[in-house]
Coordinates of C-alpha atoms in Angstrom, one line a residue:
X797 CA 118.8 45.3 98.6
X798 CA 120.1 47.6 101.2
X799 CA 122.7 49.0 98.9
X800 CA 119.6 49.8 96.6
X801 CA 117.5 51.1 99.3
X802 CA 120.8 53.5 100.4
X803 CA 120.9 55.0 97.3
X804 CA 116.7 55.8 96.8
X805 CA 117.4 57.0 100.1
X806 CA 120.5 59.5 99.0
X807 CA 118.5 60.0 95.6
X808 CA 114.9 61.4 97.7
X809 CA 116.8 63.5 99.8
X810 CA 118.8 65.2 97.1
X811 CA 116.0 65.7 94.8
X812 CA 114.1 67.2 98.0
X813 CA 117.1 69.6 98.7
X814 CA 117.0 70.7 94.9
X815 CA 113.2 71.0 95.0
X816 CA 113.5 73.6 98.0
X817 CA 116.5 75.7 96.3
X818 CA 114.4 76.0 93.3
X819 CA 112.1 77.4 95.4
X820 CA 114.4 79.7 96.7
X821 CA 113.7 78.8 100.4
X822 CA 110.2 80.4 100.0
X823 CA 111.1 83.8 100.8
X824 CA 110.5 84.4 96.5
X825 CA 107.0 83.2 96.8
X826 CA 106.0 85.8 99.3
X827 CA 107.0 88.8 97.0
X828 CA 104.1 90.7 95.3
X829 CA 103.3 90.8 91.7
X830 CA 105.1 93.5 89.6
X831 CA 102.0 93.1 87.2
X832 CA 98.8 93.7 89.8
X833 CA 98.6 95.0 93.2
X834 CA 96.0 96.2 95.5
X835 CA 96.1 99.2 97.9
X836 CA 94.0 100.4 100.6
X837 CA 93.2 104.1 101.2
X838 CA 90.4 105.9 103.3
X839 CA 88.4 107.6 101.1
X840 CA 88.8 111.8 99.8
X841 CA 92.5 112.6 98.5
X842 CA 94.5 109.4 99.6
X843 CA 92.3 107.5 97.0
X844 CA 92.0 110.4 94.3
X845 CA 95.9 110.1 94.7
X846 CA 96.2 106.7 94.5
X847 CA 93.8 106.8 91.2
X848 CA 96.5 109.2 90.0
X849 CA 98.6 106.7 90.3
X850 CA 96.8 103.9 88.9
X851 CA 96.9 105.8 85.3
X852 CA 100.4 106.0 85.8
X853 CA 100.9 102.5 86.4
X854 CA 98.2 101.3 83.8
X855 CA 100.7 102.8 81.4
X856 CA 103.4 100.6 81.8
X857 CA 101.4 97.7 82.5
X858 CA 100.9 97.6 85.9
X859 CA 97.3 97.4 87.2
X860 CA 96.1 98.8 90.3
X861 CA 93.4 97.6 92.4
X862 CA 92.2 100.8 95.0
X863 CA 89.9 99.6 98.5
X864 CA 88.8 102.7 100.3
X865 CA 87.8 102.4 104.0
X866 CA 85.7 105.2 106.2
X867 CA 87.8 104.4 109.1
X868 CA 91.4 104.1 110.7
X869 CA 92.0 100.8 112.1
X870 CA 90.6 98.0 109.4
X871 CA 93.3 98.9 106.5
X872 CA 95.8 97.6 109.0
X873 CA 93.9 94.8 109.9
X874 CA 93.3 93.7 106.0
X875 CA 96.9 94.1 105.2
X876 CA 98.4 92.7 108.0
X877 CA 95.9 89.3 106.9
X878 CA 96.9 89.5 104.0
X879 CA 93.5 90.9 101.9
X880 CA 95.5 93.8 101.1
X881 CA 99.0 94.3 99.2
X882 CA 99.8 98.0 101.1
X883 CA 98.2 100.8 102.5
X884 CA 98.3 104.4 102.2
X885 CA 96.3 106.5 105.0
X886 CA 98.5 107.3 108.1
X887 CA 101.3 109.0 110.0
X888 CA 104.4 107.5 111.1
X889 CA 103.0 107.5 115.0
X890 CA 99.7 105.6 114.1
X891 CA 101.5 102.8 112.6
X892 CA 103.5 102.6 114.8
X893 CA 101.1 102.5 117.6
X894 CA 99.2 100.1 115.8
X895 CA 102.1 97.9 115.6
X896 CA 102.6 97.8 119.0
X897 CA 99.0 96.9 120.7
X898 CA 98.0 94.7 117.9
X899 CA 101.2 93.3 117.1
X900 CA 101.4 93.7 113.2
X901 CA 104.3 93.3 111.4
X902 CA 104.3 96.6 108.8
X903 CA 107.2 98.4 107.9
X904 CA 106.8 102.0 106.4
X905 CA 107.7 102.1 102.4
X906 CA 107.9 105.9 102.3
X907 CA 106.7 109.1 102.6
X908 CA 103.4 110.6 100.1
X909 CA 101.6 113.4 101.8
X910 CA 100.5 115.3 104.9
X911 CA 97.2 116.6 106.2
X912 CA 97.8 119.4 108.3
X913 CA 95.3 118.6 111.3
X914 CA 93.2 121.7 112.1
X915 CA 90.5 123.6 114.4
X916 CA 86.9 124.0 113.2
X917 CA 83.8 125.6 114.7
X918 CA 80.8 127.1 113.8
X919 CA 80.4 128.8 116.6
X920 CA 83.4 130.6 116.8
X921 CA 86.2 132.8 114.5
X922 CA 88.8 132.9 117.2
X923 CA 89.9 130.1 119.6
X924 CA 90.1 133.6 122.0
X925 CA 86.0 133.2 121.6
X926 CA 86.0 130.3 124.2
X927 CA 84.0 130.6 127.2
X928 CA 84.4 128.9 130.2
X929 CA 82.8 125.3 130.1
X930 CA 82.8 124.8 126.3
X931 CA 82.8 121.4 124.9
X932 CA 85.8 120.8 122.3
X933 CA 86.3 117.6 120.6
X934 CA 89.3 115.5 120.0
X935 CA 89.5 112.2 117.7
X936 CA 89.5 109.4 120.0
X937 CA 92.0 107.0 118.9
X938 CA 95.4 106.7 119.7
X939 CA 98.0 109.0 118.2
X940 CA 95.4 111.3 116.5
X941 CA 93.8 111.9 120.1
X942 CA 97.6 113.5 121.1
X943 CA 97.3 115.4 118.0
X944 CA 94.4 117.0 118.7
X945 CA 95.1 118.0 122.2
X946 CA 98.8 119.3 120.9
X947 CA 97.1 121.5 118.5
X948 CA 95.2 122.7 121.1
X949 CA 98.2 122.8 123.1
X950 CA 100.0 125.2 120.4
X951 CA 97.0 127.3 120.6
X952 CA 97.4 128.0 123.8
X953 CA 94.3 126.9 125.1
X954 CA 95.1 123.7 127.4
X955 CA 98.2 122.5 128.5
X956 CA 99.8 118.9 128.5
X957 CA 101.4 117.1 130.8
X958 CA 105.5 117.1 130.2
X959 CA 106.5 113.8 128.6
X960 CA 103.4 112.9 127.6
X961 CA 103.8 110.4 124.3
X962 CA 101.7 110.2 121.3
X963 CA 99.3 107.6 123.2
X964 CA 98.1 110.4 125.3
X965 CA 94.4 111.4 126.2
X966 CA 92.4 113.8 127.9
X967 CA 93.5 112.6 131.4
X968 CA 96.8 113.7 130.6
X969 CA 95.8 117.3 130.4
X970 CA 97.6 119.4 133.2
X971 CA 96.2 122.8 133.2
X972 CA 92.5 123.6 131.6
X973 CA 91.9 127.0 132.6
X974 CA 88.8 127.3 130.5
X975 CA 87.3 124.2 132.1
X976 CA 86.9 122.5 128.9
X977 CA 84.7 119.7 128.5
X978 CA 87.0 117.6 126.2
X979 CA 84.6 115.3 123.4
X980 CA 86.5 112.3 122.5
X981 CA 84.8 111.2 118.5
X982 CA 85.9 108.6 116.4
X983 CA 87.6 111.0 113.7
X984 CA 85.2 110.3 111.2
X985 CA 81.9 111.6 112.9
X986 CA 83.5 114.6 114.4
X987 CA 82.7 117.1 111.7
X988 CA 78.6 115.8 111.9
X989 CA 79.1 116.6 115.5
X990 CA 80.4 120.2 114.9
X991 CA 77.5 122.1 116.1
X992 CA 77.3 119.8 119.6
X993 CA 80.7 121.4 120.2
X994 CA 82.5 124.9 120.6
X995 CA 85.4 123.8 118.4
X996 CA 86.8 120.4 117.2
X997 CA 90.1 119.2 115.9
X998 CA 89.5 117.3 112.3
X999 CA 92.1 115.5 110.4
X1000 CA 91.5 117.1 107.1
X1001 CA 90.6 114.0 105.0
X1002 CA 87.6 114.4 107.1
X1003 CA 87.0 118.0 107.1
X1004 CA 87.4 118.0 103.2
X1005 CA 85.3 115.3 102.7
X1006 CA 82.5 117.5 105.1
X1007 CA 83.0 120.5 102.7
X1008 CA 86.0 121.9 105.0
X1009 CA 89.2 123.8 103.6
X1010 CA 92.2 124.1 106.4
X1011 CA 93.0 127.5 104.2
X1012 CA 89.3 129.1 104.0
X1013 CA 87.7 127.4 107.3
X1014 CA 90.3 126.6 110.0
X1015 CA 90.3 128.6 112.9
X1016 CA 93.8 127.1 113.8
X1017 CA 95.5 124.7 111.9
X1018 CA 99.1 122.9 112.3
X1019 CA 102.1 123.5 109.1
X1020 CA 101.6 123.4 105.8
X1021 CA 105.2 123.2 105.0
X1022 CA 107.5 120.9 107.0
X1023 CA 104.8 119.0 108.8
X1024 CA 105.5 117.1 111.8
X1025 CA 103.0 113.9 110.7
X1026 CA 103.6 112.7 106.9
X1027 CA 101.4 110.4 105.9
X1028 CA 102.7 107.0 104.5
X1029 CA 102.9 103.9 102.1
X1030 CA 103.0 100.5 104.1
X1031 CA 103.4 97.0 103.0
X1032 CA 104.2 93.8 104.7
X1033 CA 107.6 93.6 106.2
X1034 CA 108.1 90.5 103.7
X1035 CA 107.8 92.8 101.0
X1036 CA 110.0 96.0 102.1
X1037 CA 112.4 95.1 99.1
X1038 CA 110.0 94.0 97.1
X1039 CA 110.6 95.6 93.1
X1040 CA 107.0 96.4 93.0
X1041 CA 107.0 98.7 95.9
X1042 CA 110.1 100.7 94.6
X1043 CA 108.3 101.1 91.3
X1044 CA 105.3 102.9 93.1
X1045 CA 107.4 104.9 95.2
X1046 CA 108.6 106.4 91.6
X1047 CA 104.8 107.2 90.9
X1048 CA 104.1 108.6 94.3
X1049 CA 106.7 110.8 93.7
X1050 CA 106.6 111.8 90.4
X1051 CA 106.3 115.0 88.7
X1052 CA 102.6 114.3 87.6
X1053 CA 101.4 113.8 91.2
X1054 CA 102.7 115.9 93.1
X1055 CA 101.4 118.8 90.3
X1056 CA 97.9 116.8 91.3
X1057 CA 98.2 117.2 94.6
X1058 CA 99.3 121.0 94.2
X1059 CA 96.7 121.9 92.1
X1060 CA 93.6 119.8 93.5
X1061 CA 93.9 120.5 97.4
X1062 CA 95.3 124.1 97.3
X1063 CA 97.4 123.5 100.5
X1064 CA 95.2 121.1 102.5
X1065 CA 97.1 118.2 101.7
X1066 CA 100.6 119.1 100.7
X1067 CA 104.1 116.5 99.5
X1068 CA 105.5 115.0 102.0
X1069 CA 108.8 114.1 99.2

């Protein structure tokens, strides 16, 4: 009897060490599909992009599933829980920023596009225009707050404190000479906010989406060519590797989008590949 219960014994835990290797430890199960996938996007271009890329993909039998969000910080939130395969909305320093107060564990894919922030006002044709107590408006989350005073910055109208990093806000401006009253928005209501203000700093998703072109409206604008903030394509860090994500990289970056992108923003949003 003990010989026989031995060798159930021996037998379980074998069969138990084969069941796991078929499994391949589990890291396989975690890998997305290379036959559906959904992406998150704020809506304006980053979802008229990815829907350029969804007839690319439908072609070769891979279908994609597009969520659009008005705002910054859920797409993170739903892909880091899981209700979202990858993202496509932000810059390098956002993410990262992101990662670090909330503690996500996202891992950049590669580069798609960039929206050159810029200057708006209706009020105004010259940032020269400024009088002395103005109110000019900033998005007020982290990252794109820095943004918006460093365009202002490069304008020449404030001045920031040295070192300051990309979590910086009104607080660490050094010299204001103007006396600016500086409006902190959530990004998304600036431009209904433009006539409260002398001059605001709009991400151009935004400003588009409000009838705005950088080229035609912009009273100061950052690059168009080589800009500092790329937007770009995130996924779990489980899935960095994953075959799915190198086969959308190839549509991101193919010939047929970026001739979209070209051709549909006239310089507002411009490849960042």
């Amino acid at each position: 009897m003990r010989k026989l219960t031995k060798g159930l014994g021996i037998l379980l835990a074998s069969s138990l060490i084969l069941g796991l290797a078929a499994c391949g430890g589990g890291s396989d199960d975690k890998a997305l599909s290379t036959k559906e996938i959904t992406i998150g996007t704020t809506a304006g271009p980053h979802q008229q992009i990815a829907e350029e890329v969804q007839k690319l993909a439908k072609k070769d039998g891979l279908e994609i599933k597009i969520k659009t969000f008005d705002d910054y910080n859920t797409p993170n939130t739903a892909l880091n829980d899981g209700d979202l395969d990858a993202n496509n909305y932000q810059t390098i320093p956002f993410l990262e920023q992101q990662k670090k107060d909330k503690g996500y564990k996202l891992d950049v894919a590669f580069k798609t596009v960039a929206f050159p922030m810029g200057i708006y006002s209706n009020d105004i044709k010259d940032l020269k225009n400024l009088k002395k107590g103005d109110k000019i408006a900033v998005p007020n989350d982290p990252s794109n707050e820095y943004r918006g005073l460093k365009l202002f910055e490069d304008a020449g109208i404030i001045k920031l404190k040295d070192g300051v990093e990309e979590k910086a806000t009104k607080k660490d401006i050094a010299e204001n000479p103007l006396d600016l009253e500086i409006v902190e928005l959530e990004a998304s209501q600036i431009p209904a906010q433009l006539d409260e203000v002398a001059a605001a700093a709009i991400n151009t998703n935004f400003a588009m989406g409000a009838g705005l072109s950088i080229n035609k409206d912009a009273i100061y604008h950052e690059p168009t060519k080589d800009n500092p903030y790329p937007n770009v394509f995130v996924i779990r860090s489980e899935n960095k590797d994953d075959e799915v994500v190198k086969t959308l990289e190839k549509y991101y970056h193919s010939d047929d989008v970026k001739a979209f992108i070209e051709k549909e923003f006239n310089g507002s949003v411009v490849p960042a590949f």
